[in-house]
Amino acid sequence: QGKIAAMFFFTNPHNAHPHDPDIKALNRSCCVHDCMFAINPSTAKALVYSLEHCHFARSHLMDVNPHMDSSVVKAYKDNQQKVIAGVSATVAAEKKKKKNTPFDEADELFW
């Protein structure tokens, strides 16, 4: 829902946790939703410092342009879209050219 921008979640690494799958799911969820996540005192201090002093971290916390891509990243993403479109077009064209033979059906069953 985009309501959490940062999370601090400490565990004792020396003890087994019966809720370990839940901890891993929380970590995955933070990664998927690009939530800043501190798991120990050092990362917590760094996160608090960045929230106090870094424009990007504050904007992420306040949900103001949190995902600003640099021109390099934008160019990379644009190029990747062109490559994907080109490969998709080539595959589609090859499928149209390909004639169905009895061997093609056998290959599909084998592979």
PDB file of N, CA and C in Angstrom:
ATOM      1  N   GLN A   1       0.806  -1.187   0.000  1.00  0.00           N
ATOM      2  CA  GLN A   1       0.000   0.000   0.000  1.00  0.00           C
ATOM      3  C   GLN A   1       0.854   1.259   0.000  1.00  0.00           C
ATOM      4  N   GLY A   2       2.167   1.108   0.131  1.00  0.00           N
ATOM      5  CA  GLY A   2       3.051   2.261   0.091  1.00  0.00           C
ATOM      6  C   GLY A   2       3.015   3.115   1.341  1.00  0.00           C
ATOM      7  N   LYS A   3       2.607   2.550   2.464  1.00  0.00           N
ATOM      8  CA  LYS A   3       2.509   3.331   3.690  1.00  0.00           C
ATOM      9  C   LYS A   3       3.753   3.229   4.559  1.00  0.00           C
ATOM     10  N   ILE A   4       4.669   2.338   4.230  1.00  0.00           N
ATOM     11  CA  ILE A   4       5.889   2.162   5.019  1.00  0.00           C
ATOM     12  C   ILE A   4       7.078   2.495   4.128  1.00  0.00           C
ATOM     13  N   ALA A   5       7.895   3.443   4.565  1.00  0.00           N
ATOM     14  CA  ALA A   5       9.065   3.837   3.783  1.00  0.00           C
ATOM     15  C   ALA A   5      10.353   3.294   4.386  1.00  0.00           C
ATOM     16  N   ALA A   6      10.345   3.013   5.695  1.00  0.00           N
ATOM     17  CA  ALA A   6      11.547   2.509   6.359  1.00  0.00           C
ATOM     18  C   ALA A   6      11.133   1.586   7.489  1.00  0.00           C
ATOM     19  N   MET A   7      11.975   0.573   7.737  1.00  0.00           N
ATOM     20  CA  MET A   7      11.672  -0.375   8.799  1.00  0.00           C
ATOM     21  C   MET A   7      12.947  -0.720   9.554  1.00  0.00           C
ATOM     22  N   PHE A   8      12.811  -0.828  10.852  1.00  0.00           N
ATOM     23  CA  PHE A   8      13.892  -1.250  11.729  1.00  0.00           C
ATOM     24  C   PHE A   8      13.427  -2.554  12.380  1.00  0.00           C
ATOM     25  N   PHE A   9      14.137  -3.639  12.123  1.00  0.00           N
ATOM     26  CA  PHE A   9      13.724  -4.933  12.662  1.00  0.00           C
ATOM     27  C   PHE A   9      14.972  -5.696  13.077  1.00  0.00           C
ATOM     28  N   PHE A  10      15.194  -5.784  14.387  1.00  0.00           N
ATOM     29  CA  PHE A  10      16.388  -6.450  14.906  1.00  0.00           C
ATOM     30  C   PHE A  10      16.029  -7.842  15.422  1.00  0.00           C
ATOM     31  N   THR A  11      16.915  -8.784  15.188  1.00  0.00           N
ATOM     32  CA  THR A  11      16.785 -10.127  15.750  1.00  0.00           C
ATOM     33  C   THR A  11      18.109 -10.492  16.395  1.00  0.00           C
ATOM     34  N   ASN A  12      18.075 -11.477  17.251  1.00  0.00           N
ATOM     35  CA  ASN A  12      19.305 -11.988  17.847  1.00  0.00           C
ATOM     36  C   ASN A  12      19.853 -13.057  16.920  1.00  0.00           C
ATOM     37  N   PRO A  13      20.979 -12.817  16.267  1.00  0.00           N
ATOM     38  CA  PRO A  13      21.490 -13.781  15.299  1.00  0.00           C
ATOM     39  C   PRO A  13      22.051 -15.053  15.947  1.00  0.00           C
ATOM     40  N   HIS A  14      22.204 -15.049  17.262  1.00  0.00           N
ATOM     41  CA  HIS A  14      22.769 -16.208  17.950  1.00  0.00           C
ATOM     42  C   HIS A  14      21.719 -17.235  18.336  1.00  0.00           C
ATOM     43  N   ASN A  15      20.462 -16.896  18.221  1.00  0.00           N
ATOM     44  CA  ASN A  15      19.388 -17.811  18.604  1.00  0.00           C
ATOM     45  C   ASN A  15      18.557 -18.188  17.388  1.00  0.00           C
ATOM     46  N   ALA A  16      18.050 -19.430  17.405  1.00  0.00           N
ATOM     47  CA  ALA A  16      17.123 -19.869  16.369  1.00  0.00           C
ATOM     48  C   ALA A  16      15.773 -19.210  16.638  1.00  0.00           C
ATOM     49  N   HIS A  17      15.089 -18.891  15.580  1.00  0.00           N
ATOM     50  CA  HIS A  17      13.787 -18.242  15.723  1.00  0.00           C
ATOM     51  C   HIS A  17      12.713 -19.143  15.124  1.00  0.00           C
ATOM     52  N   PRO A  18      11.707 -19.500  15.916  1.00  0.00           N
ATOM     53  CA  PRO A  18      10.651 -20.345  15.352  1.00  0.00           C
ATOM     54  C   PRO A  18       9.868 -19.618  14.250  1.00  0.00           C
ATOM     55  N   HIS A  19       9.943 -18.300  14.237  1.00  0.00           N
ATOM     56  CA  HIS A  19       9.232 -17.517  13.221  1.00  0.00           C
ATOM     57  C   HIS A  19      10.191 -17.040  12.120  1.00  0.00           C
ATOM     58  N   ASP A  20      11.260 -17.788  11.883  1.00  0.00           N
ATOM     59  CA  ASP A  20      12.250 -17.419  10.861  1.00  0.00           C
ATOM     60  C   ASP A  20      11.629 -17.221   9.472  1.00  0.00           C
ATOM     61  N   PRO A  21      10.692 -18.084   9.046  1.00  0.00           N
ATOM     62  CA  PRO A  21      10.062 -17.836   7.734  1.00  0.00           C
ATOM     63  C   PRO A  21       9.341 -16.483   7.671  1.00  0.00           C
ATOM     64  N   ASP A  22       8.763 -16.065   8.786  1.00  0.00           N
ATOM     65  CA  ASP A  22       8.087 -14.757   8.813  1.00  0.00           C
ATOM     66  C   ASP A  22       9.100 -13.619   8.687  1.00  0.00           C
ATOM     67  N   ILE A  23      10.257 -13.784   9.331  1.00  0.00           N
ATOM     68  CA  ILE A  23      11.313 -12.764   9.257  1.00  0.00           C
ATOM     69  C   ILE A  23      11.805 -12.650   7.817  1.00  0.00           C
ATOM     70  N   LYS A  24      12.022 -13.789   7.167  1.00  0.00           N
ATOM     71  CA  LYS A  24      12.476 -13.781   5.777  1.00  0.00           C
ATOM     72  C   LYS A  24      11.416 -13.180   4.857  1.00  0.00           C
ATOM     73  N   ALA A  25      10.159 -13.466   5.130  1.00  0.00           N
ATOM     74  CA  ALA A  25       9.076 -12.894   4.318  1.00  0.00           C
ATOM     75  C   ALA A  25       9.025 -11.372   4.484  1.00  0.00           C
ATOM     76  N   LEU A  26       9.260 -10.900   5.696  1.00  0.00           N
ATOM     77  CA  LEU A  26       9.294  -9.459   5.944  1.00  0.00           C
ATOM     78  C   LEU A  26      10.442  -8.811   5.163  1.00  0.00           C
ATOM     79  N   ASN A  27      11.592  -9.443   5.187  1.00  0.00           N
ATOM     80  CA  ASN A  27      12.753  -8.950   4.446  1.00  0.00           C
ATOM     81  C   ASN A  27      12.443  -8.912   2.945  1.00  0.00           C
ATOM     82  N   ARG A  28      11.883 -10.006   2.422  1.00  0.00           N
ATOM     83  CA  ARG A  28      11.527 -10.055   0.999  1.00  0.00           C
ATOM     84  C   ARG A  28      10.525  -8.964   0.648  1.00  0.00           C
ATOM     85  N   SER A  29       9.549  -8.769   1.503  1.00  0.00           N
ATOM     86  CA  SER A  29       8.531  -7.748   1.241  1.00  0.00           C
ATOM     87  C   SER A  29       9.155  -6.357   1.180  1.00  0.00           C
ATOM     88  N   CYS A  30      10.091  -6.081   2.084  1.00  0.00           N
ATOM     89  CA  CYS A  30      10.786  -4.786   2.052  1.00  0.00           C
ATOM     90  C   CYS A  30      11.581  -4.637   0.754  1.00  0.00           C
ATOM     91  N   CYS A  31      12.213  -5.713   0.313  1.00  0.00           N
ATOM     92  CA  CYS A  31      12.985  -5.652  -0.935  1.00  0.00           C
ATOM     93  C   CYS A  31      12.064  -5.424  -2.129  1.00  0.00           C
ATOM     94  N   VAL A  32      10.971  -6.158  -2.179  1.00  0.00           N
ATOM     95  CA  VAL A  32      10.038  -6.044  -3.306  1.00  0.00           C
ATOM     96  C   VAL A  32       9.442  -4.647  -3.386  1.00  0.00           C
ATOM     97  N   HIS A  33       9.117  -4.066  -2.239  1.00  0.00           N
ATOM     98  CA  HIS A  33       8.450  -2.763  -2.218  1.00  0.00           C
ATOM     99  C   HIS A  33       9.421  -1.603  -2.010  1.00  0.00           C
ATOM    100  N   ASP A  34      10.721  -1.894  -2.119  1.00  0.00           N
ATOM    101  CA  ASP A  34      11.764  -0.864  -2.031  1.00  0.00           C
ATOM    102  C   ASP A  34      11.657  -0.044  -0.747  1.00  0.00           C
ATOM    103  N   CYS A  35      11.494  -0.751   0.354  1.00  0.00           N
ATOM    104  CA  CYS A  35      11.396  -0.118   1.667  1.00  0.00           C
ATOM    105  C   CYS A  35      12.774  -0.158   2.328  1.00  0.00           C
ATOM    106  N   MET A  36      13.233   0.970   2.833  1.00  0.00           N
ATOM    107  CA  MET A  36      14.519   0.994   3.533  1.00  0.00           C
ATOM    108  C   MET A  36      14.393   0.104   4.765  1.00  0.00           C
ATOM    109  N   PHE A  37      15.393  -0.766   4.995  1.00  0.00           N
ATOM    110  CA  PHE A  37      15.268  -1.825   5.989  1.00  0.00           C
ATOM    111  C   PHE A  37      16.569  -1.945   6.780  1.00  0.00           C
ATOM    112  N   ALA A  38      16.517  -1.670   8.078  1.00  0.00           N
ATOM    113  CA  ALA A  38      17.687  -1.798   8.945  1.00  0.00           C
ATOM    114  C   ALA A  38      17.538  -3.055   9.786  1.00  0.00           C
ATOM    115  N   ILE A  39      18.568  -3.914   9.770  1.00  0.00           N
ATOM    116  CA  ILE A  39      18.462  -5.176  10.493  1.00  0.00           C
ATOM    117  C   ILE A  39      19.427  -5.280  11.672  1.00  0.00           C
ATOM    118  N   ASN A  40      20.261  -4.261  11.851  1.00  0.00           N
ATOM    119  CA  ASN A  40      21.172  -4.264  12.996  1.00  0.00           C
ATOM    120  C   ASN A  40      21.482  -2.817  13.373  1.00  0.00           C
ATOM    121  N   PRO A  41      22.113  -2.596  14.524  1.00  0.00           N
ATOM    122  CA  PRO A  41      22.351  -1.213  14.963  1.00  0.00           C
ATOM    123  C   PRO A  41      23.161  -0.368  13.975  1.00  0.00           C
ATOM    124  N   SER A  42      24.127  -0.962  13.288  1.00  0.00           N
ATOM    125  CA  SER A  42      24.932  -0.182  12.344  1.00  0.00           C
ATOM    126  C   SER A  42      24.104   0.302  11.165  1.00  0.00           C
ATOM    127  N   THR A  43      23.291  -0.584  10.592  1.00  0.00           N
ATOM    128  CA  THR A  43      22.459  -0.143   9.467  1.00  0.00           C
ATOM    129  C   THR A  43      21.372   0.819   9.946  1.00  0.00           C
ATOM    130  N   ALA A  44      20.927   0.649  11.176  1.00  0.00           N
ATOM    131  CA  ALA A  44      19.927   1.580  11.722  1.00  0.00           C
ATOM    132  C   ALA A  44      20.513   2.983  11.854  1.00  0.00           C
ATOM    133  N   LYS A  45      21.742   3.071  12.361  1.00  0.00           N
ATOM    134  CA  LYS A  45      22.390   4.382  12.484  1.00  0.00           C
ATOM    135  C   LYS A  45      22.588   5.017  11.111  1.00  0.00           C
ATOM    136  N   ALA A  46      23.018   4.211  10.151  1.00  0.00           N
ATOM    137  CA  ALA A  46      23.218   4.732   8.795  1.00  0.00           C
ATOM    138  C   ALA A  46      21.895   5.187   8.185  1.00  0.00           C
ATOM    139  N   LEU A  47      20.844   4.430   8.423  1.00  0.00           N
ATOM    140  CA  LEU A  47      19.535   4.794   7.894  1.00  0.00           C
ATOM    141  C   LEU A  47      19.017   6.085   8.522  1.00  0.00           C
ATOM    142  N   VAL A  48      19.147   6.205   9.840  1.00  0.00           N
ATOM    143  CA  VAL A  48      18.705   7.434  10.511  1.00  0.00           C
ATOM    144  C   VAL A  48      19.513   8.622  10.006  1.00  0.00           C
ATOM    145  N   TYR A  49      20.824   8.442   9.856  1.00  0.00           N
ATOM    146  CA  TYR A  49      21.669   9.527   9.349  1.00  0.00           C
ATOM    147  C   TYR A  49      21.211   9.944   7.948  1.00  0.00           C
ATOM    148  N   SER A  50      20.960   8.961   7.096  1.00  0.00           N
ATOM    149  CA  SER A  50      20.550   9.305   5.731  1.00  0.00           C
ATOM    150  C   SER A  50      19.183   9.982   5.725  1.00  0.00           C
ATOM    151  N   LEU A  51      18.295   9.566   6.611  1.00  0.00           N
ATOM    152  CA  LEU A  51      16.985  10.218   6.693  1.00  0.00           C
ATOM    153  C   LEU A  51      17.115  11.670   7.148  1.00  0.00           C
ATOM    154  N   GLU A  52      18.115  11.937   7.986  1.00  0.00           N
ATOM    155  CA  GLU A  52      18.323  13.302   8.470  1.00  0.00           C
ATOM    156  C   GLU A  52      19.044  14.188   7.462  1.00  0.00           C
ATOM    157  N   HIS A  53      19.964  13.606   6.673  1.00  0.00           N
ATOM    158  CA  HIS A  53      20.875  14.426   5.867  1.00  0.00           C
ATOM    159  C   HIS A  53      20.792  14.229   4.357  1.00  0.00           C
ATOM    160  N   CYS A  54      20.099  13.238   3.903  1.00  0.00           N
ATOM    161  CA  CYS A  54      20.102  12.922   2.472  1.00  0.00           C
ATOM    162  C   CYS A  54      18.741  13.249   1.848  1.00  0.00           C
ATOM    163  N   HIS A  55      18.774  14.059   0.797  1.00  0.00           N
ATOM    164  CA  HIS A  55      17.537  14.445   0.118  1.00  0.00           C
ATOM    165  C   HIS A  55      16.783  13.226  -0.404  1.00  0.00           C
ATOM    166  N   PHE A  56      17.503  12.284  -1.000  1.00  0.00           N
ATOM    167  CA  PHE A  56      16.842  11.105  -1.558  1.00  0.00           C
ATOM    168  C   PHE A  56      16.120  10.319  -0.472  1.00  0.00           C
ATOM    169  N   ALA A  57      16.778  10.090   0.672  1.00  0.00           N
ATOM    170  CA  ALA A  57      16.144   9.316   1.743  1.00  0.00           C
ATOM    171  C   ALA A  57      14.919  10.047   2.286  1.00  0.00           C
ATOM    172  N   ARG A  58      15.040  11.341   2.486  1.00  0.00           N
ATOM    173  CA  ARG A  58      13.882  12.120   2.969  1.00  0.00           C
ATOM    174  C   ARG A  58      12.745  12.091   1.956  1.00  0.00           C
ATOM    175  N   SER A  59      13.073  12.239   0.669  1.00  0.00           N
ATOM    176  CA  SER A  59      12.025  12.225  -0.346  1.00  0.00           C
ATOM    177  C   SER A  59      11.369  10.842  -0.413  1.00  0.00           C
ATOM    178  N   HIS A  60      12.162   9.801  -0.191  1.00  0.00           N
ATOM    179  CA  HIS A  60      11.616   8.443  -0.158  1.00  0.00           C
ATOM    180  C   HIS A  60      10.668   8.291   1.029  1.00  0.00           C
ATOM    181  N   LEU A  61      11.073   8.828   2.164  1.00  0.00           N
ATOM    182  CA  LEU A  61      10.254   8.765   3.371  1.00  0.00           C
ATOM    183  C   LEU A  61       8.955   9.551   3.198  1.00  0.00           C
ATOM    184  N   MET A  62       9.041  10.692   2.546  1.00  0.00           N
ATOM    185  CA  MET A  62       7.875  11.548   2.352  1.00  0.00           C
ATOM    186  C   MET A  62       7.100  11.186   1.084  1.00  0.00           C
ATOM    187  N   ASP A  63       7.597  10.193   0.332  1.00  0.00           N
ATOM    188  CA  ASP A  63       6.977   9.730  -0.908  1.00  0.00           C
ATOM    189  C   ASP A  63       6.881  10.849  -1.942  1.00  0.00           C
ATOM    190  N   VAL A  64       7.978  11.600  -2.072  1.00  0.00           N
ATOM    191  CA  VAL A  64       8.071  12.667  -3.069  1.00  0.00           C
ATOM    192  C   VAL A  64       9.176  12.262  -4.048  1.00  0.00           C
ATOM    193  N   ASN A  65       8.794  11.842  -5.233  1.00  0.00           N
ATOM    194  CA  ASN A  65       9.748  11.385  -6.256  1.00  0.00           C
ATOM    195  C   ASN A  65      10.759  10.387  -5.706  1.00  0.00           C
ATOM    196  N   PRO A  66      10.309   9.299  -5.085  1.00  0.00           N
ATOM    197  CA  PRO A  66      11.267   8.380  -4.497  1.00  0.00           C
ATOM    198  C   PRO A  66      12.048   7.564  -5.520  1.00  0.00           C
ATOM    199  N   HIS A  67      11.541   7.438  -6.737  1.00  0.00           N
ATOM    200  CA  HIS A  67      12.201   6.577  -7.712  1.00  0.00           C
ATOM    201  C   HIS A  67      12.725   7.405  -8.881  1.00  0.00           C
ATOM    202  N   MET A  68      13.697   8.235  -8.612  1.00  0.00           N
ATOM    203  CA  MET A  68      14.276   9.067  -9.654  1.00  0.00           C
ATOM    204  C   MET A  68      15.399   8.290 -10.334  1.00  0.00           C
ATOM    205  N   ASP A  69      15.224   7.971 -11.609  1.00  0.00           N
ATOM    206  CA  ASP A  69      16.269   7.286 -12.353  1.00  0.00           C
ATOM    207  C   ASP A  69      17.207   8.318 -12.963  1.00  0.00           C
ATOM    208  N   SER A  70      18.486   8.015 -12.948  1.00  0.00           N
ATOM    209  CA  SER A  70      19.449   8.886 -13.597  1.00  0.00           C
ATOM    210  C   SER A  70      19.283   8.753 -15.107  1.00  0.00           C
ATOM    211  N   SER A  71      19.907   9.636 -15.837  1.00  0.00           N
ATOM    212  CA  SER A  71      19.823   9.572 -17.301  1.00  0.00           C
ATOM    213  C   SER A  71      20.457   8.278 -17.821  1.00  0.00           C
ATOM    214  N   VAL A  72      21.470   7.786 -17.138  1.00  0.00           N
ATOM    215  CA  VAL A  72      22.126   6.536 -17.543  1.00  0.00           C
ATOM    216  C   VAL A  72      21.166   5.362 -17.365  1.00  0.00           C
ATOM    217  N   VAL A  73      20.486   5.311 -16.221  1.00  0.00           N
ATOM    218  CA  VAL A  73      19.533   4.229 -15.963  1.00  0.00           C
ATOM    219  C   VAL A  73      18.374   4.315 -16.949  1.00  0.00           C
ATOM    220  N   LYS A  74      17.886   5.512 -17.206  1.00  0.00           N
ATOM    221  CA  LYS A  74      16.786   5.681 -18.160  1.00  0.00           C
ATOM    222  C   LYS A  74      17.212   5.208 -19.553  1.00  0.00           C
ATOM    223  N   ALA A  75      18.408   5.588 -19.978  1.00  0.00           N
ATOM    224  CA  ALA A  75      18.899   5.158 -21.293  1.00  0.00           C
ATOM    225  C   ALA A  75      19.026   3.636 -21.349  1.00  0.00           C
ATOM    226  N   TYR A  76      19.507   3.039 -20.263  1.00  0.00           N
ATOM    227  CA  TYR A  76      19.648   1.579 -20.199  1.00  0.00           C
ATOM    228  C   TYR A  76      18.276   0.912 -20.320  1.00  0.00           C
ATOM    229  N   LYS A  77      17.297   1.409 -19.564  1.00  0.00           N
ATOM    230  CA  LYS A  77      15.959   0.821 -19.610  1.00  0.00           C
ATOM    231  C   LYS A  77      15.330   0.980 -20.992  1.00  0.00           C
ATOM    232  N   ASP A  78      15.510   2.140 -21.613  1.00  0.00           N
ATOM    233  CA  ASP A  78      14.980   2.364 -22.961  1.00  0.00           C
ATOM    234  C   ASP A  78      15.605   1.386 -23.952  1.00  0.00           C
ATOM    235  N   ASN A  79      16.923   1.204 -23.842  1.00  0.00           N
ATOM    236  CA  ASN A  79      17.620   0.283 -24.735  1.00  0.00           C
ATOM    237  C   ASN A  79      17.140  -1.150 -24.509  1.00  0.00           C
ATOM    238  N   GLN A  80      16.937  -1.537 -23.261  1.00  0.00           N
ATOM    239  CA  GLN A  80      16.461  -2.888 -22.972  1.00  0.00           C
ATOM    240  C   GLN A  80      15.078  -3.123 -23.579  1.00  0.00           C
ATOM    241  N   GLN A  81      14.217  -2.114 -23.530  1.00  0.00           N
ATOM    242  CA  GLN A  81      12.887  -2.249 -24.137  1.00  0.00           C
ATOM    243  C   GLN A  81      12.997  -2.467 -25.649  1.00  0.00           C
ATOM    244  N   LYS A  82      13.949  -1.766 -26.287  1.00  0.00           N
ATOM    245  CA  LYS A  82      14.163  -1.942 -27.726  1.00  0.00           C
ATOM    246  C   LYS A  82      14.665  -3.343 -28.032  1.00  0.00           C
ATOM    247  N   VAL A  83      15.589  -3.833 -27.212  1.00  0.00           N
ATOM    248  CA  VAL A  83      16.131  -5.184 -27.410  1.00  0.00           C
ATOM    249  C   VAL A  83      15.023  -6.219 -27.250  1.00  0.00           C
ATOM    250  N   ILE A  84      14.224  -6.083 -26.215  1.00  0.00           N
ATOM    251  CA  ILE A  84      13.128  -7.029 -25.971  1.00  0.00           C
ATOM    252  C   ILE A  84      12.132  -7.003 -27.126  1.00  0.00           C
ATOM    253  N   ALA A  85      11.789  -5.811 -27.597  1.00  0.00           N
ATOM    254  CA  ALA A  85      10.862  -5.691 -28.724  1.00  0.00           C
ATOM    255  C   ALA A  85      11.446  -6.345 -29.974  1.00  0.00           C
ATOM    256  N   GLY A  86      12.733  -6.145 -30.204  1.00  0.00           N
ATOM    257  CA  GLY A  86      13.390  -6.746 -31.367  1.00  0.00           C
ATOM    258  C   GLY A  86      13.414  -8.262 -31.305  1.00  0.00           C
ATOM    259  N   VAL A  87      13.735  -8.801 -30.154  1.00  0.00           N
ATOM    260  CA  VAL A  87      13.770 -10.257 -29.989  1.00  0.00           C
ATOM    261  C   VAL A  87      12.367 -10.830 -30.147  1.00  0.00           C
ATOM    262  N   SER A  88      11.386 -10.166 -29.562  1.00  0.00           N
ATOM    263  CA  SER A  88       9.998 -10.637 -29.682  1.00  0.00           C
ATOM    264  C   SER A  88       9.553 -10.652 -31.141  1.00  0.00           C
ATOM    265  N   ALA A  89       9.904  -9.609 -31.883  1.00  0.00           N
ATOM    266  CA  ALA A  89       9.533  -9.538 -33.301  1.00  0.00           C
ATOM    267  C   ALA A  89      10.217 -10.653 -34.093  1.00  0.00           C
ATOM    268  N   THR A  90      11.479 -10.916 -33.800  1.00  0.00           N
ATOM    269  CA  THR A  90      12.219 -11.972 -34.499  1.00  0.00           C
ATOM    270  C   THR A  90      11.598 -13.336 -34.221  1.00  0.00           C
ATOM    271  N   VAL A  91      11.283 -13.613 -32.981  1.00  0.00           N
ATOM    272  CA  VAL A  91      10.671 -14.898 -32.619  1.00  0.00           C
ATOM    273  C   VAL A  91       9.323 -15.051 -33.307  1.00  0.00           C
ATOM    274  N   ALA A  92       8.520 -13.992 -33.312  1.00  0.00           N
ATOM    275  CA  ALA A  92       7.210 -14.046 -33.966  1.00  0.00           C
ATOM    276  C   ALA A  92       7.361 -14.301 -35.462  1.00  0.00           C
ATOM    277  N   ALA A  93       8.334 -13.645 -36.098  1.00  0.00           N
ATOM    278  CA  ALA A  93       8.559 -13.834 -37.539  1.00  0.00           C
ATOM    279  C   ALA A  93       9.011 -15.260 -37.830  1.00  0.00           C
ATOM    280  N   GLU A  94       9.881 -15.811 -36.990  1.00  0.00           N
ATOM    281  CA  GLU A  94      10.355 -17.184 -37.200  1.00  0.00           C
ATOM    282  C   GLU A  94       9.217 -18.183 -37.036  1.00  0.00           C
ATOM    283  N   LYS A  95       8.317 -17.925 -36.108  1.00  0.00           N
ATOM    284  CA  LYS A  95       7.185 -18.828 -35.926  1.00  0.00           C
ATOM    285  C   LYS A  95       6.276 -18.808 -37.144  1.00  0.00           C
ATOM    286  N   LYS A  96       6.107 -17.615 -37.768  1.00  0.00           N
ATOM    287  CA  LYS A  96       5.268 -17.523 -38.964  1.00  0.00           C
ATOM    288  C   LYS A  96       5.894 -18.260 -40.143  1.00  0.00           C
ATOM    289  N   LYS A  97       7.224 -18.189 -40.263  1.00  0.00           N
ATOM    290  CA  LYS A  97       7.930 -18.832 -41.375  1.00  0.00           C
ATOM    291  C   LYS A  97       7.917 -20.349 -41.247  1.00  0.00           C
ATOM    292  N   LYS A  98       7.976 -20.805 -40.027  1.00  0.00           N
ATOM    293  CA  LYS A  98       8.124 -22.238 -39.786  1.00  0.00           C
ATOM    294  C   LYS A  98       6.888 -22.982 -40.276  1.00  0.00           C
ATOM    295  N   LYS A  99       7.132 -24.025 -41.046  1.00  0.00           N
ATOM    296  CA  LYS A  99       6.038 -24.850 -41.545  1.00  0.00           C
ATOM    297  C   LYS A  99       5.919 -26.072 -40.639  1.00  0.00           C
ATOM    298  N   ASN A 100       4.717 -26.445 -40.345  1.00  0.00           N
ATOM    299  CA  ASN A 100       4.501 -27.621 -39.512  1.00  0.00           C
ATOM    300  C   ASN A 100       4.735 -28.877 -40.330  1.00  0.00           C
ATOM    301  N   THR A 101       5.610 -29.711 -39.832  1.00  0.00           N
ATOM    302  CA  THR A 101       5.861 -31.014 -40.442  1.00  0.00           C
ATOM    303  C   THR A 101       5.621 -32.065 -39.370  1.00  0.00           C
ATOM    304  N   PRO A 102       5.492 -33.321 -39.763  1.00  0.00           N
ATOM    305  CA  PRO A 102       5.310 -34.369 -38.744  1.00  0.00           C
ATOM    306  C   PRO A 102       6.458 -34.394 -37.733  1.00  0.00           C
ATOM    307  N   PHE A 103       7.666 -34.006 -38.188  1.00  0.00           N
ATOM    308  CA  PHE A 103       8.815 -34.026 -37.284  1.00  0.00           C
ATOM    309  C   PHE A 103       8.730 -32.908 -36.243  1.00  0.00           C
ATOM    310  N   ASP A 104       8.149 -31.772 -36.614  1.00  0.00           N
ATOM    311  CA  ASP A 104       8.001 -30.665 -35.667  1.00  0.00           C
ATOM    312  C   ASP A 104       7.147 -31.081 -34.466  1.00  0.00           C
ATOM    313  N   GLU A 105       6.063 -31.802 -34.767  1.00  0.00           N
ATOM    314  CA  GLU A 105       5.193 -32.226 -33.667  1.00  0.00           C
ATOM    315  C   GLU A 105       5.930 -33.221 -32.776  1.00  0.00           C
ATOM    316  N   ALA A 106       6.708 -34.102 -33.360  1.00  0.00           N
ATOM    317  CA  ALA A 106       7.483 -35.057 -32.577  1.00  0.00           C
ATOM    318  C   ALA A 106       8.536 -34.337 -31.733  1.00  0.00           C
ATOM    319  N   ASP A 107       9.181 -33.325 -32.312  1.00  0.00           N
ATOM    320  CA  ASP A 107      10.179 -32.545 -31.553  1.00  0.00           C
ATOM    321  C   ASP A 107       9.538 -31.888 -30.346  1.00  0.00           C
ATOM    322  N   GLU A 108       8.353 -31.317 -30.523  1.00  0.00           N
ATOM    323  CA  GLU A 108       7.685 -30.637 -29.422  1.00  0.00           C
ATOM    324  C   GLU A 108       7.360 -31.626 -28.298  1.00  0.00           C
ATOM    325  N   LEU A 109       6.972 -32.843 -28.673  1.00  0.00           N
ATOM    326  CA  LEU A 109       6.693 -33.847 -27.652  1.00  0.00           C
ATOM    327  C   LEU A 109       7.963 -34.293 -26.948  1.00  0.00           C
ATOM    328  N   PHE A 110       9.051 -34.398 -27.723  1.00  0.00           N
ATOM    329  CA  PHE A 110      10.318 -34.856 -27.138  1.00  0.00           C
ATOM    330  C   PHE A 110      10.906 -33.793 -26.213  1.00  0.00           C
ATOM    331  N   TRP A 111      10.905 -32.544 -26.625  1.00  0.00           N
ATOM    332  CA  TRP A 111      11.536 -31.490 -25.839  1.00  0.00           C
ATOM    333  C   TRP A 111      10.600 -31.025 -24.783  1.00  0.00           C
TER     334      TRP A 111
END
